[in-house]
CSV table of C-alpha atoms in Angstrom, one decimal:
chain,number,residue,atom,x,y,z
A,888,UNK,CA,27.2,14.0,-1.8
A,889,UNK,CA,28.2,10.4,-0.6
A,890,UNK,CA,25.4,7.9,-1.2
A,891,UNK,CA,23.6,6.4,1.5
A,892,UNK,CA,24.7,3.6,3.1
A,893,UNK,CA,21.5,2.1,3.4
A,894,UNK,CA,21.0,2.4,-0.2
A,895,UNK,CA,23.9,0.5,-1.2
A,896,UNK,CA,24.7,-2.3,1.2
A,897,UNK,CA,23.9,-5.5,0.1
A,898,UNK,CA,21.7,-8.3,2.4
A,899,UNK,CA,22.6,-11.8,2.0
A,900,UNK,CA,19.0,-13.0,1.9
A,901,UNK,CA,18.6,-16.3,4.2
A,902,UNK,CA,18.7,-19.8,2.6
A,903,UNK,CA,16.2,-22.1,3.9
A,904,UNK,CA,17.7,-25.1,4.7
A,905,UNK,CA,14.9,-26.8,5.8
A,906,UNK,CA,10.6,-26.0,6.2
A,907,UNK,CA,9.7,-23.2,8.0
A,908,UNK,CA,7.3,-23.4,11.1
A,909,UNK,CA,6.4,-20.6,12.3
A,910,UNK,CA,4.4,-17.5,13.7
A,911,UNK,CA,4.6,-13.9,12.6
A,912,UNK,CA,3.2,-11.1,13.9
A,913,UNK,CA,2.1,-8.6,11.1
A,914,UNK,CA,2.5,-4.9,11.6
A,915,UNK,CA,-0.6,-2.7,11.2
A,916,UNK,CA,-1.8,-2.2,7.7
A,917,UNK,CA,-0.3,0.7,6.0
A,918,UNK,CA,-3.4,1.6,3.5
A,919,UNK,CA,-6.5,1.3,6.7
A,920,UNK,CA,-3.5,3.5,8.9
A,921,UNK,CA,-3.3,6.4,6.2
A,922,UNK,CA,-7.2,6.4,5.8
A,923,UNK,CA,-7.6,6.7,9.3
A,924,UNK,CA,-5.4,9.1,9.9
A,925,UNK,CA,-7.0,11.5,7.3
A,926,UNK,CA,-10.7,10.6,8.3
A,927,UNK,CA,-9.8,11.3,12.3
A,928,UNK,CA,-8.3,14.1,11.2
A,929,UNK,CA,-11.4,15.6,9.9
A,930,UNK,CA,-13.9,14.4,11.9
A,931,UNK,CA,-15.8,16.6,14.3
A,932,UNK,CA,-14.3,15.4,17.8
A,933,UNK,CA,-11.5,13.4,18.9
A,934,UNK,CA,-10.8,9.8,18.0
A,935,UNK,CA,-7.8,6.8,18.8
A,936,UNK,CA,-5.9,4.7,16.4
A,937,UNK,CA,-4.9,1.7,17.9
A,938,UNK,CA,-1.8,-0.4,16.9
A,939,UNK,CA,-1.4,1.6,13.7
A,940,UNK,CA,1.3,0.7,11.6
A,941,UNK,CA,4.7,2.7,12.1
A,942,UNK,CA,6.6,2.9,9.1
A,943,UNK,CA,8.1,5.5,6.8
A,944,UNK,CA,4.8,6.1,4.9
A,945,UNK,CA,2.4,6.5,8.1
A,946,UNK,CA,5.0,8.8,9.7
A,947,UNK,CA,5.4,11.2,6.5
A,948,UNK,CA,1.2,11.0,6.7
A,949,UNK,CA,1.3,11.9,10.3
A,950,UNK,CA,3.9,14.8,10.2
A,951,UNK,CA,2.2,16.1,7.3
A,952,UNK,CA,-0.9,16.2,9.1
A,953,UNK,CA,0.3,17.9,12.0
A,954,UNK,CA,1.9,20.6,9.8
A,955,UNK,CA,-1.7,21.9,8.7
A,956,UNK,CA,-2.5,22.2,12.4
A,957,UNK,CA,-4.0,18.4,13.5
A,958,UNK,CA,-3.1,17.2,17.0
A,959,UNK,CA,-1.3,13.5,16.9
A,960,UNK,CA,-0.7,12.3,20.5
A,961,UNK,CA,1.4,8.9,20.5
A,962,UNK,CA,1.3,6.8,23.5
A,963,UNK,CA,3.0,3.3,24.2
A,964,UNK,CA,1.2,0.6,26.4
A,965,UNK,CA,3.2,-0.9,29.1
A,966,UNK,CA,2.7,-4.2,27.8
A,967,UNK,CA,4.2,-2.8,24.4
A,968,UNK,CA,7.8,-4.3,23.8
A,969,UNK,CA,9.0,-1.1,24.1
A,970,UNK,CA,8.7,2.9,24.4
A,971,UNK,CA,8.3,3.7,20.3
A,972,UNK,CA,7.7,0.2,19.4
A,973,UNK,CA,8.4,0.0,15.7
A,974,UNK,CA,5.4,-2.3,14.4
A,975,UNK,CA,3.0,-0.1,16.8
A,976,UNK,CA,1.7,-3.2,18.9
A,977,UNK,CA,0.7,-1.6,22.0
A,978,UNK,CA,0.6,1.6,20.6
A,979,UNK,CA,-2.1,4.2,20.5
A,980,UNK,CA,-2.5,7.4,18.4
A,981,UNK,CA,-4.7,10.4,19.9
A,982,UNK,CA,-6.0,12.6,17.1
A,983,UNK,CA,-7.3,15.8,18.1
A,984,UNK,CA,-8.6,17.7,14.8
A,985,UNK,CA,-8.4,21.3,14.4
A,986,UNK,CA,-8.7,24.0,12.4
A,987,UNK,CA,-6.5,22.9,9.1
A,988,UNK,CA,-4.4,26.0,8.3
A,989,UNK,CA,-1.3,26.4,6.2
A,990,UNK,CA,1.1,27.5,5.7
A,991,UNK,CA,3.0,24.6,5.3
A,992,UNK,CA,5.4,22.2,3.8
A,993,UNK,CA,4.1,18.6,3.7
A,994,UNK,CA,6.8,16.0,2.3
A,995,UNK,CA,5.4,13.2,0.7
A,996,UNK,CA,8.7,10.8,0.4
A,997,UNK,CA,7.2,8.6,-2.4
A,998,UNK,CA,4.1,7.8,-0.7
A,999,UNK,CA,1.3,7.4,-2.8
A,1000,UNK,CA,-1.6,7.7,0.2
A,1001,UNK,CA,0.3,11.1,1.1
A,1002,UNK,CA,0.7,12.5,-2.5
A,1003,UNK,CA,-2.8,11.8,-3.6
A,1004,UNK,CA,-4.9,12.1,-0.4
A,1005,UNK,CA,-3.3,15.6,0.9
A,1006,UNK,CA,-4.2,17.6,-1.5
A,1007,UNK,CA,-7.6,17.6,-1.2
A,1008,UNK,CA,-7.2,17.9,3.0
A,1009,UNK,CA,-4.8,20.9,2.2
A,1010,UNK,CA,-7.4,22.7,0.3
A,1011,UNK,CA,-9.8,22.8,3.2
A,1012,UNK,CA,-6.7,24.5,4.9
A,1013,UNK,CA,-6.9,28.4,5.7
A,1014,UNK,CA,-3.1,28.8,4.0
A,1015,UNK,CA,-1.2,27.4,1.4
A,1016,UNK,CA,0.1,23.9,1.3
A,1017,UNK,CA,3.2,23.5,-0.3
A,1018,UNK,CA,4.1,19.2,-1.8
A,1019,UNK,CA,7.4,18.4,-2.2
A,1020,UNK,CA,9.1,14.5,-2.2
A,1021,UNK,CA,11.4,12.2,-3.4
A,1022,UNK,CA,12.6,12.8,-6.8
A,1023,UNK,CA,10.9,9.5,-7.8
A,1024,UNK,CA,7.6,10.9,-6.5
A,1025,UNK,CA,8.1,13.8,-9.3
A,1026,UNK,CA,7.7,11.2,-11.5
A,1027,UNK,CA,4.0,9.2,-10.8
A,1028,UNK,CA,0.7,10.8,-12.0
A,1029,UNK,CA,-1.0,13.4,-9.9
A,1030,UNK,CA,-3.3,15.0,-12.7
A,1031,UNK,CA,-6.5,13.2,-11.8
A,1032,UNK,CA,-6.2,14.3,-8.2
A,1033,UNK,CA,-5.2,18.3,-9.5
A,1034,UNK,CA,-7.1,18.5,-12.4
A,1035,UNK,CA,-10.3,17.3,-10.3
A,1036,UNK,CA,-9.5,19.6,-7.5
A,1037,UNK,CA,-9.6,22.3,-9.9
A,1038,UNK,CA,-12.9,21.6,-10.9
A,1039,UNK,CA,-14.2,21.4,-7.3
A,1040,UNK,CA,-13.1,24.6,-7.0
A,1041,UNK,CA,-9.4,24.2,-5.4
A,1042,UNK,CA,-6.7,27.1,-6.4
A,1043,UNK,CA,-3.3,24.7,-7.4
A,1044,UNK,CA,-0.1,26.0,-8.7
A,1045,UNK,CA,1.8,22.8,-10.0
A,1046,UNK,CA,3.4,24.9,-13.4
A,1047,UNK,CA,0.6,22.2,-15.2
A,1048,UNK,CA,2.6,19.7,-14.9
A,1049,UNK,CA,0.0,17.3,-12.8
A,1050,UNK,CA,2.4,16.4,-10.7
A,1051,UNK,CA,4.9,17.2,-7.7
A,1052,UNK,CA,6.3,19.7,-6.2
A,1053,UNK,CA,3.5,21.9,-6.3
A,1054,UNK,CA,1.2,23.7,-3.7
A,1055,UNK,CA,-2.5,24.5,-2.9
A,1056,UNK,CA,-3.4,27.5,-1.9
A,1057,UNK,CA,-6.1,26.5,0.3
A,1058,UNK,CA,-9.2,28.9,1.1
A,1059,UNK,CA,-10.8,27.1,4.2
A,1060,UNK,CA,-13.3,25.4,2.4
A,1061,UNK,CA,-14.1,23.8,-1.0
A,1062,UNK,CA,-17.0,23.8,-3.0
A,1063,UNK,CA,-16.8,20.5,-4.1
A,1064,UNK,CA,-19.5,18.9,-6.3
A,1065,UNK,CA,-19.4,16.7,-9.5
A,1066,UNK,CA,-16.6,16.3,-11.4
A,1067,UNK,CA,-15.3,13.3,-13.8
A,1068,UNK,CA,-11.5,11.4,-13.7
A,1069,UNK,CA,-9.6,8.5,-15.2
A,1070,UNK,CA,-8.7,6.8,-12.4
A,1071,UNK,CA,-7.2,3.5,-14.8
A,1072,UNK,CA,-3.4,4.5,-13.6
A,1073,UNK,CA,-4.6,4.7,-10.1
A,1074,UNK,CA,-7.8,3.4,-8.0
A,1075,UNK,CA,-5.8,6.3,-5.3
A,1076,UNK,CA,-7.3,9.0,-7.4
A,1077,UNK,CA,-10.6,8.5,-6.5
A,1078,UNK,CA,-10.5,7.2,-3.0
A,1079,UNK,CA,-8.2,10.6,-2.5
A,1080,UNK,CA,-11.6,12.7,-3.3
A,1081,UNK,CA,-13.7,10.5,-1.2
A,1082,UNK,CA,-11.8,10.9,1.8
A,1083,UNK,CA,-12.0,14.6,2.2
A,1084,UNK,CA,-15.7,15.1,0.6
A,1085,UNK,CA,-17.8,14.8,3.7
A,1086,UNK,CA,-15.8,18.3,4.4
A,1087,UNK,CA,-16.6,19.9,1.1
A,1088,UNK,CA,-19.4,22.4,0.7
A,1089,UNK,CA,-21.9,20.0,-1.8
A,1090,UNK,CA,-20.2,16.7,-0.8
A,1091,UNK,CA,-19.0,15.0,-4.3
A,1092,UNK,CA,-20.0,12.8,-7.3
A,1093,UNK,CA,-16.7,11.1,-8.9
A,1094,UNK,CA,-17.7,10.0,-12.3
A,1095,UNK,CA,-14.7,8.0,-13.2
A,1096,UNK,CA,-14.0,8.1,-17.1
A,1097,UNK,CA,-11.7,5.4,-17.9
A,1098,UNK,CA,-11.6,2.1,-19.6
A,1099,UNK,CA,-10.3,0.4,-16.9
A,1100,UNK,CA,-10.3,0.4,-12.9
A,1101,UNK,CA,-7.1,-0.7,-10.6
A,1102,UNK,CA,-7.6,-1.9,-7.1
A,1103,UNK,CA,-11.0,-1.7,-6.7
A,1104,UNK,CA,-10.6,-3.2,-3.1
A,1105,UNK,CA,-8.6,-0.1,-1.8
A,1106,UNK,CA,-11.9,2.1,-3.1
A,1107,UNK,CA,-14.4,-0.3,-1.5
A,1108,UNK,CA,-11.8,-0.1,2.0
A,1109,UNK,CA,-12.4,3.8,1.5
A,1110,UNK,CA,-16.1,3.5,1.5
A,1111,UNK,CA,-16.6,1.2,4.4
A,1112,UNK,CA,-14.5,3.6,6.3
A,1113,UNK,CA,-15.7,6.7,5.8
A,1114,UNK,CA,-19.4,5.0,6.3
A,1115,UNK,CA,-17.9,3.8,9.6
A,1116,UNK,CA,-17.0,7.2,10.9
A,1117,UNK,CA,-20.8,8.3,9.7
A,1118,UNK,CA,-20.5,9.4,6.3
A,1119,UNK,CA,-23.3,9.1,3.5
A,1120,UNK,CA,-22.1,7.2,0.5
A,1121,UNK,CA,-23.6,5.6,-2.6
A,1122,UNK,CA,-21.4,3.5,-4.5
A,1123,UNK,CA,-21.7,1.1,-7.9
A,1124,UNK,CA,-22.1,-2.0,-5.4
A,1125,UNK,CA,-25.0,-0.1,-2.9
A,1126,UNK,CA,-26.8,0.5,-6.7
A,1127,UNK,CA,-25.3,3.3,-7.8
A,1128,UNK,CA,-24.6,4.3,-11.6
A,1129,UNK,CA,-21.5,2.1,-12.9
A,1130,UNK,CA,-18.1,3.9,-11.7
A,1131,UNK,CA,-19.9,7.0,-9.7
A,1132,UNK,CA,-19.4,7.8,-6.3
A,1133,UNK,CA,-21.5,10.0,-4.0
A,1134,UNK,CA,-21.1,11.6,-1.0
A,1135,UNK,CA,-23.5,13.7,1.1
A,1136,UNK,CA,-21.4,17.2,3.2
A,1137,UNK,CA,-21.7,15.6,6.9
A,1138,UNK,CA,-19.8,15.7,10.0
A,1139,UNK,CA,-17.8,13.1,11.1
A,1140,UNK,CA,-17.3,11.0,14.2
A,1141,UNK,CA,-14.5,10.6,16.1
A,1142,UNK,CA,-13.8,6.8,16.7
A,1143,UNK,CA,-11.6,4.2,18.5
A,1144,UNK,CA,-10.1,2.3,15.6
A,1145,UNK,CA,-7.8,-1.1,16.0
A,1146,UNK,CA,-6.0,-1.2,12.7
A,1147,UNK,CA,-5.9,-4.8,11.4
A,1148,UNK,CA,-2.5,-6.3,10.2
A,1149,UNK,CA,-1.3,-6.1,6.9
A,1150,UNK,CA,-2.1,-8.5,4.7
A,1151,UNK,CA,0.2,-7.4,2.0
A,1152,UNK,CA,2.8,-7.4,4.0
A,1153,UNK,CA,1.9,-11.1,5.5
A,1154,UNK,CA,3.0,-12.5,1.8
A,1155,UNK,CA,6.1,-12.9,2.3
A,1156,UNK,CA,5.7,-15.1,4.9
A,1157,UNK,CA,2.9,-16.9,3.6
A,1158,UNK,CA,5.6,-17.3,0.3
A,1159,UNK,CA,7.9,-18.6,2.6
A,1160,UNK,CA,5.6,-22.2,3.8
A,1161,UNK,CA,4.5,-22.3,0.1
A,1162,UNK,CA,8.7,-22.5,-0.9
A,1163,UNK,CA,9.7,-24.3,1.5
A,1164,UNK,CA,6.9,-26.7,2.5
A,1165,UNK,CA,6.2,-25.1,5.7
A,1166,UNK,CA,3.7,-24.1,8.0
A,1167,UNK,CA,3.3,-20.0,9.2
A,1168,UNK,CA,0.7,-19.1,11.2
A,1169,UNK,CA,-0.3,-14.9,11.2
A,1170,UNK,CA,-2.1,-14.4,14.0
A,1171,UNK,CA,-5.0,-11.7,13.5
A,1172,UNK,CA,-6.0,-12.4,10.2
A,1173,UNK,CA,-9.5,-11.0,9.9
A,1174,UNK,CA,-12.4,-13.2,9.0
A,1175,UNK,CA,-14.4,-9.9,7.0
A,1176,UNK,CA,-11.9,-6.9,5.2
A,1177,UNK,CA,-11.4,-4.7,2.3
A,1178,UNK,CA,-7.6,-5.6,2.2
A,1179,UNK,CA,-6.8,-6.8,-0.9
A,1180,UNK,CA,-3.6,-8.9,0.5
A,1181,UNK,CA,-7.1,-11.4,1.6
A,1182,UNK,CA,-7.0,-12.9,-2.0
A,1183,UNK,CA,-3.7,-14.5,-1.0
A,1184,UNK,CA,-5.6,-17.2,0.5
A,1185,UNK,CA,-7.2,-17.8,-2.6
A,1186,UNK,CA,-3.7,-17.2,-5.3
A,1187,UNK,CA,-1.4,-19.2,-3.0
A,1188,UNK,CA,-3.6,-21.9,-2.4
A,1189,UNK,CA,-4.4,-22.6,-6.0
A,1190,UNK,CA,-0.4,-22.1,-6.3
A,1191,UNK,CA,0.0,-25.4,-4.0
A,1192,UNK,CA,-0.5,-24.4,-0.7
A,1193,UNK,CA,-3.7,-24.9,2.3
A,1194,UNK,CA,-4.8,-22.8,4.7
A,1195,UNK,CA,-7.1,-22.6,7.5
A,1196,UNK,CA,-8.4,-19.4,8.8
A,1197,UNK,CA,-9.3,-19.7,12.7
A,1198,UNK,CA,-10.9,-17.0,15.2
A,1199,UNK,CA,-7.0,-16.4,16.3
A,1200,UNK,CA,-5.5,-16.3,13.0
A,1201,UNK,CA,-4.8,-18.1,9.6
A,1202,UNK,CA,-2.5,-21.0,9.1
A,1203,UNK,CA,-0.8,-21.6,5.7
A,1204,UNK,CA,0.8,-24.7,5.2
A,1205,UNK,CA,3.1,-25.4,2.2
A,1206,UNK,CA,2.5,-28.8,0.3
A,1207,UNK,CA,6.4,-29.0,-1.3
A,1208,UNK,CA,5.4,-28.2,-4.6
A,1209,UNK,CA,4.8,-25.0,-6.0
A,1210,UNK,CA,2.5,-24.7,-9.0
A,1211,UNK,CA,2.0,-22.1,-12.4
A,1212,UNK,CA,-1.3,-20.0,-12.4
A,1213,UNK,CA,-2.7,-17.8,-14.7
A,1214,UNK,CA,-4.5,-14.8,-12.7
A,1215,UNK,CA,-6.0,-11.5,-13.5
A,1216,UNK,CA,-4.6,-9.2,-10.9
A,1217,UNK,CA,-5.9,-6.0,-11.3
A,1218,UNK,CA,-7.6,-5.4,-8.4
A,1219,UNK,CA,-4.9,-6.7,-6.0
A,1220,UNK,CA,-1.7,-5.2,-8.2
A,1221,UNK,CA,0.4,-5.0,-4.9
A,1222,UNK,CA,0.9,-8.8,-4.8
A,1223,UNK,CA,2.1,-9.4,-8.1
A,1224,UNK,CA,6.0,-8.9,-6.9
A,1225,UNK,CA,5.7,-11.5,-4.4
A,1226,UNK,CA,3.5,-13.9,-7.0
A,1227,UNK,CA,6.4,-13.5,-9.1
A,1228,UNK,CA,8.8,-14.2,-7.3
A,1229,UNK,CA,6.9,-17.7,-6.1
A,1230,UNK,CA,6.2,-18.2,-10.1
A,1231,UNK,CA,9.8,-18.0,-10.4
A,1232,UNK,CA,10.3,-21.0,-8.5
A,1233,UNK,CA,7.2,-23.3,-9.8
A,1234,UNK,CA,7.3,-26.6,-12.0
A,1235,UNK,CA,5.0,-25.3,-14.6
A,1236,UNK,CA,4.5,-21.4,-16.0
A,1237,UNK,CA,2.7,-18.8,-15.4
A,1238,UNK,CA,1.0,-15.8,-16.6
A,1239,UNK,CA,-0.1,-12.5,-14.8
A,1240,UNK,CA,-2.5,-10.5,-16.1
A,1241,UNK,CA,-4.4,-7.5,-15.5
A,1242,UNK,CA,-1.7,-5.0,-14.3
A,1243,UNK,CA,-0.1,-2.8,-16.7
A,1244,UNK,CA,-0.5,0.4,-13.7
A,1245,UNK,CA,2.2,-1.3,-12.1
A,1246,UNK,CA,4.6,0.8,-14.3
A,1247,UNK,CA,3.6,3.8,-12.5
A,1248,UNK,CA,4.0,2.5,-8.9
A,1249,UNK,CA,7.4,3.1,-6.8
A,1250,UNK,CA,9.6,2.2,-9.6
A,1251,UNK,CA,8.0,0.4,-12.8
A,1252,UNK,CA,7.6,-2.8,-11.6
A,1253,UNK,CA,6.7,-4.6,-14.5
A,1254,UNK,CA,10.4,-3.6,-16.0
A,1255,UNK,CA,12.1,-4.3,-12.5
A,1256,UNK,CA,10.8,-7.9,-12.3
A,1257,UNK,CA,11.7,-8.7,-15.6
A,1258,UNK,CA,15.5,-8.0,-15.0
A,1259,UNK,CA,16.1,-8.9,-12.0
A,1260,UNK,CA,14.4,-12.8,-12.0
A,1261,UNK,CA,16.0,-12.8,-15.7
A,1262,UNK,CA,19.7,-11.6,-14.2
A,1263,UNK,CA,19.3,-14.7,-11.4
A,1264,UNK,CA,18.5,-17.1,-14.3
A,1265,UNK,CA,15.3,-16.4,-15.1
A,1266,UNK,CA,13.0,-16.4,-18.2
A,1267,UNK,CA,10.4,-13.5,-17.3
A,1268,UNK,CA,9.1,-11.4,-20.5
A,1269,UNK,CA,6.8,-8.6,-20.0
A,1270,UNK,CA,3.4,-8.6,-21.9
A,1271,UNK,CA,1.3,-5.6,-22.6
A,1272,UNK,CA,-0.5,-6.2,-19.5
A,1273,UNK,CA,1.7,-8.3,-17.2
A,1274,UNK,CA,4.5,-11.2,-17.1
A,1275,UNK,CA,4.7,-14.4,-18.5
A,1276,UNK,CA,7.1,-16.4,-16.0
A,1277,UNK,CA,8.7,-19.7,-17.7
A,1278,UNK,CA,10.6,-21.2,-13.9
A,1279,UNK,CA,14.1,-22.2,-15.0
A,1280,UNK,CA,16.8,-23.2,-12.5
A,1281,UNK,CA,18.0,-19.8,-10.6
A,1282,UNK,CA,21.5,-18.6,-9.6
A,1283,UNK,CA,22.4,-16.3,-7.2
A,1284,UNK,CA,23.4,-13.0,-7.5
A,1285,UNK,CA,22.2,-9.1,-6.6
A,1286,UNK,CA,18.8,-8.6,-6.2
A,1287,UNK,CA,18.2,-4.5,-6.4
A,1288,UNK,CA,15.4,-3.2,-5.0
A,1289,UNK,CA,14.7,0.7,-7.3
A,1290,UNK,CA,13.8,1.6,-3.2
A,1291,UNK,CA,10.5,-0.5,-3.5
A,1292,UNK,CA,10.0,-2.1,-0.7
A,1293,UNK,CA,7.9,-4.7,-2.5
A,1294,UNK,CA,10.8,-5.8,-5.2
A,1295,UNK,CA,12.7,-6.2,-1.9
A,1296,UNK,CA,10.8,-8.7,-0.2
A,1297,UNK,CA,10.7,-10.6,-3.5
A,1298,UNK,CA,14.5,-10.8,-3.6
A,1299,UNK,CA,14.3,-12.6,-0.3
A,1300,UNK,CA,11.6,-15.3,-1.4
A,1301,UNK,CA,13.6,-16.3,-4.0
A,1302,UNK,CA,16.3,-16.3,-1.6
A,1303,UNK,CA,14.7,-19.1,0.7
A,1304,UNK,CA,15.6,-21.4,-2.6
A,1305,UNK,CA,18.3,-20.0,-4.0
A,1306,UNK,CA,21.5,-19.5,-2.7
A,1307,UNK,CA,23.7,-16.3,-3.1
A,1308,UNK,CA,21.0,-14.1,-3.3
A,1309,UNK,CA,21.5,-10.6,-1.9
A,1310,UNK,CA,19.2,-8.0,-1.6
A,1311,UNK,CA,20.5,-4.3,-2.0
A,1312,UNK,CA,18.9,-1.8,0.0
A,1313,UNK,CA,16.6,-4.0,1.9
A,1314,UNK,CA,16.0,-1.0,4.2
A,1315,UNK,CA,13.6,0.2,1.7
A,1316,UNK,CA,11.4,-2.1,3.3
A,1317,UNK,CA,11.0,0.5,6.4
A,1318,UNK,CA,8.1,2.0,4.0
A,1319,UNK,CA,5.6,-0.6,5.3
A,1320,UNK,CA,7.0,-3.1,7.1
A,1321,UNK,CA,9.7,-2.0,9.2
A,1322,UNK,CA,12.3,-4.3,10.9
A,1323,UNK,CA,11.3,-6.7,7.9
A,1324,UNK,CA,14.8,-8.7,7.9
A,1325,UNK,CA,14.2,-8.9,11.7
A,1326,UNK,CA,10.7,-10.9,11.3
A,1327,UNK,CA,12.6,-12.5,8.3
A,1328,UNK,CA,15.3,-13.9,10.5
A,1329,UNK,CA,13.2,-14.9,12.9
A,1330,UNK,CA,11.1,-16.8,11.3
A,1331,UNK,CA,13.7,-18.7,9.9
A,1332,UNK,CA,15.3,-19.2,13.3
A,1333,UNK,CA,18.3,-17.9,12.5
């Protein structure tokens, strides 16, 4: 078979030649879309997504949904750039739950939020559910979400592997109750049970077991949802037991839901006025959220940058120079590409801690980084639980990507400083932020 295209062209990533000024509108965010798409789809009565994020993960969510029987109308506002508009503005999602039924063949692609938080949906399905993905996605852990269905009372065939392809054989209901997981390779794990436990039988109590916790904000964005749409929760911050999570069997509401940009995806951009001494406003920003891309405020600014963060958006501003840090990122792991990238291109070192999970995300991260800063020049050595980044003076050269959108959009920060740069496969970043080297472009004004 011919290899795609897509997968092997090369994009010359733009050289800035001078500071970017800017505005860029961020697409919805791709972790509050998937949530809401499961939670609407198991609430008691109709509900609306509003400018939810269209991108390769949200649509595998959405197909898969509809496959077990749930009702996804998509309308297009006329003062929407467009019929289908790519980044959703304008957009509206009708969800119309209904009985959950199998079978059916959900494919995940290499989605986390659909590998992880499916599962438990499927077994509330009268049918079996049948997971299947990209080969990749064969290859990151499942086992805490199987083996934790199993003791909820879920029947899953996966050849006890704990991982993809496998199917549950869903019985129209789950039992649910207490049950214990190490959730240290992924936080997904136990906002996956969450999700789905207002449906079960006894609700749930998620004891998680490990020594350590990733991404605690992506939990804590699960629990303020789920209590939005009416559900009973008791967490470790509402004082709760350390690390146990409750929820009481409820129904829940259908709701009219404006999904906030992405603040992940807004780091590029933000990267962009910190290299190049710019100004980017993202209109939107929110002043209160669970997203972890919010600490970006915080990491860019102590990286060199300021920012101001108004009622219509947040302005960073980039001061010329671009500073080391040492941080502990373990609650905000999806940055760390983009940090690296900017660390790359600093006056002093710097040291990022706190993420060893990262090895288990799209492609190992950790590893990826490494080579590819190091094969442009760099000096990046892995530690046990991060990088150590020493900046030297960067070459260009081929970026690749491992089809991570994230590793992408760090090719093309280091690209704004460093000429010769090219980026292959920067279609992978259709997983979260589509038309990416369209926003990238423009903001550059080229």
């Amino acid at each position: 078979m011919a290899p795609n295209p897509a997968h092997t062209a090369l994009w010359p990533a733009p050289h800035a030649s001078e500071a970017v000024a800017a505005t860029v509108h961020v697409p919805g965010s791709k972790s509050v879309t998937n949530r809401a798409l499961v939670l609407a789809s198991l609430a008691s009565e109709p509900g609306w997504l509003r400018r939810p994020l269209r991108s390769r993960d949200t649509l595998l969510m959405a197909a898969a949904l509809r496959e077990m029987g749930v009702g996804i109308e998509e309308t297009v506002s006329s003062s929407s750039s467009g019929a289908g508009s790519p980044d959703g503005t304008g957009e509206a999602w009708r969800i119309l739950p209904a009985g959950l039924r199998g079978p059916a063949t959900v494919d995940v692609g290499n989605a986390g939020t659909v590998m992880r938080f499916l599962p438990p949906v499927a077994a509330l399905a009268d049918g079996p559910v049948h997971f299947d993905g990209d080969p990749r996605s064969y290859e990151r852990p499942l086992n805490g979400v199987v083996d934790a269905l199993r003791v909820l009372g879920a029947r899953i065939d996966d050849d006890g592997r704990g991982a993809l392809p496998l199917t549950v054989h869903g019985g129209g209901a789950l039992d649910g109750g207490t049950v214990e997981i190490d959730a240290s390779s992924s936080s997904q794990f136990v906002s996956a049970l969450l999700l789905s436990a207002p449906r079960f039988n006894q609700g749930v109590e998620v004891r998680h077991t490990g020594s350590t916790l990733p991404s605690v904000p992506h939990i804590r964005m699960t629990v303020d949802m789920l209590r939005a749409v009416g559900a009973q929760v008791d967490t470790p911050e509402s004082g709760g037991e350390p690390n146990v999570w409750r929820v009481t069997p409820g129904a829940l509401l259908g709701r009219d839901l404006t999904i906030e940009p992405d603040l992940s995806n807004a780091q590029p951009f933000l990267a962009a006025a910190l290299v190049t001494g710019g100004r980017v406003l993202i209109p939107d920003w929110p002043a209160r959220t669970t997203q972890p891309g919010d600490r970006l405020r915080e990491i860019f600014t102590e990286m060199g940058g300021s920012c101001e963060l108004a009622d219509y958006g947040l302005v960073f501003t980039g001061s010329g120079s671009i500073h080391g840090i040492d941080v502990d990122l373990s609650d905000v792991g999806e940055l760390t590409p983009g940090i690296a990238a900017v660390a790359a291109l600093a006056d002093s070192p710097s040291t990022l801690r706190g993420v060893s999970h990262l090895r288990l995300h799209e492609t190992d991260r950790l590893a990826a980084l490494t080579k590819e800063i190091n094969e442009l020049g760099g000096d990046v050595t892995e530690t046990a639980d991060g990088l150590h980044i020493r900046p030297r003076r960067l070459h260009g050269g081929i970026f690749h990507t491992y089809d991570d959108h994230r590793m992408a959009t760090a090719g093309a920060i280091i690209g704004l400083a460093v000429e010769g740069v090219q980026i292959e496969n920067v279609a992978t970043t259709a997983k979260t932020l589509p038309d990416f080297p369209e926003l990238w472009t423009g903001m550059l004004g080229v």
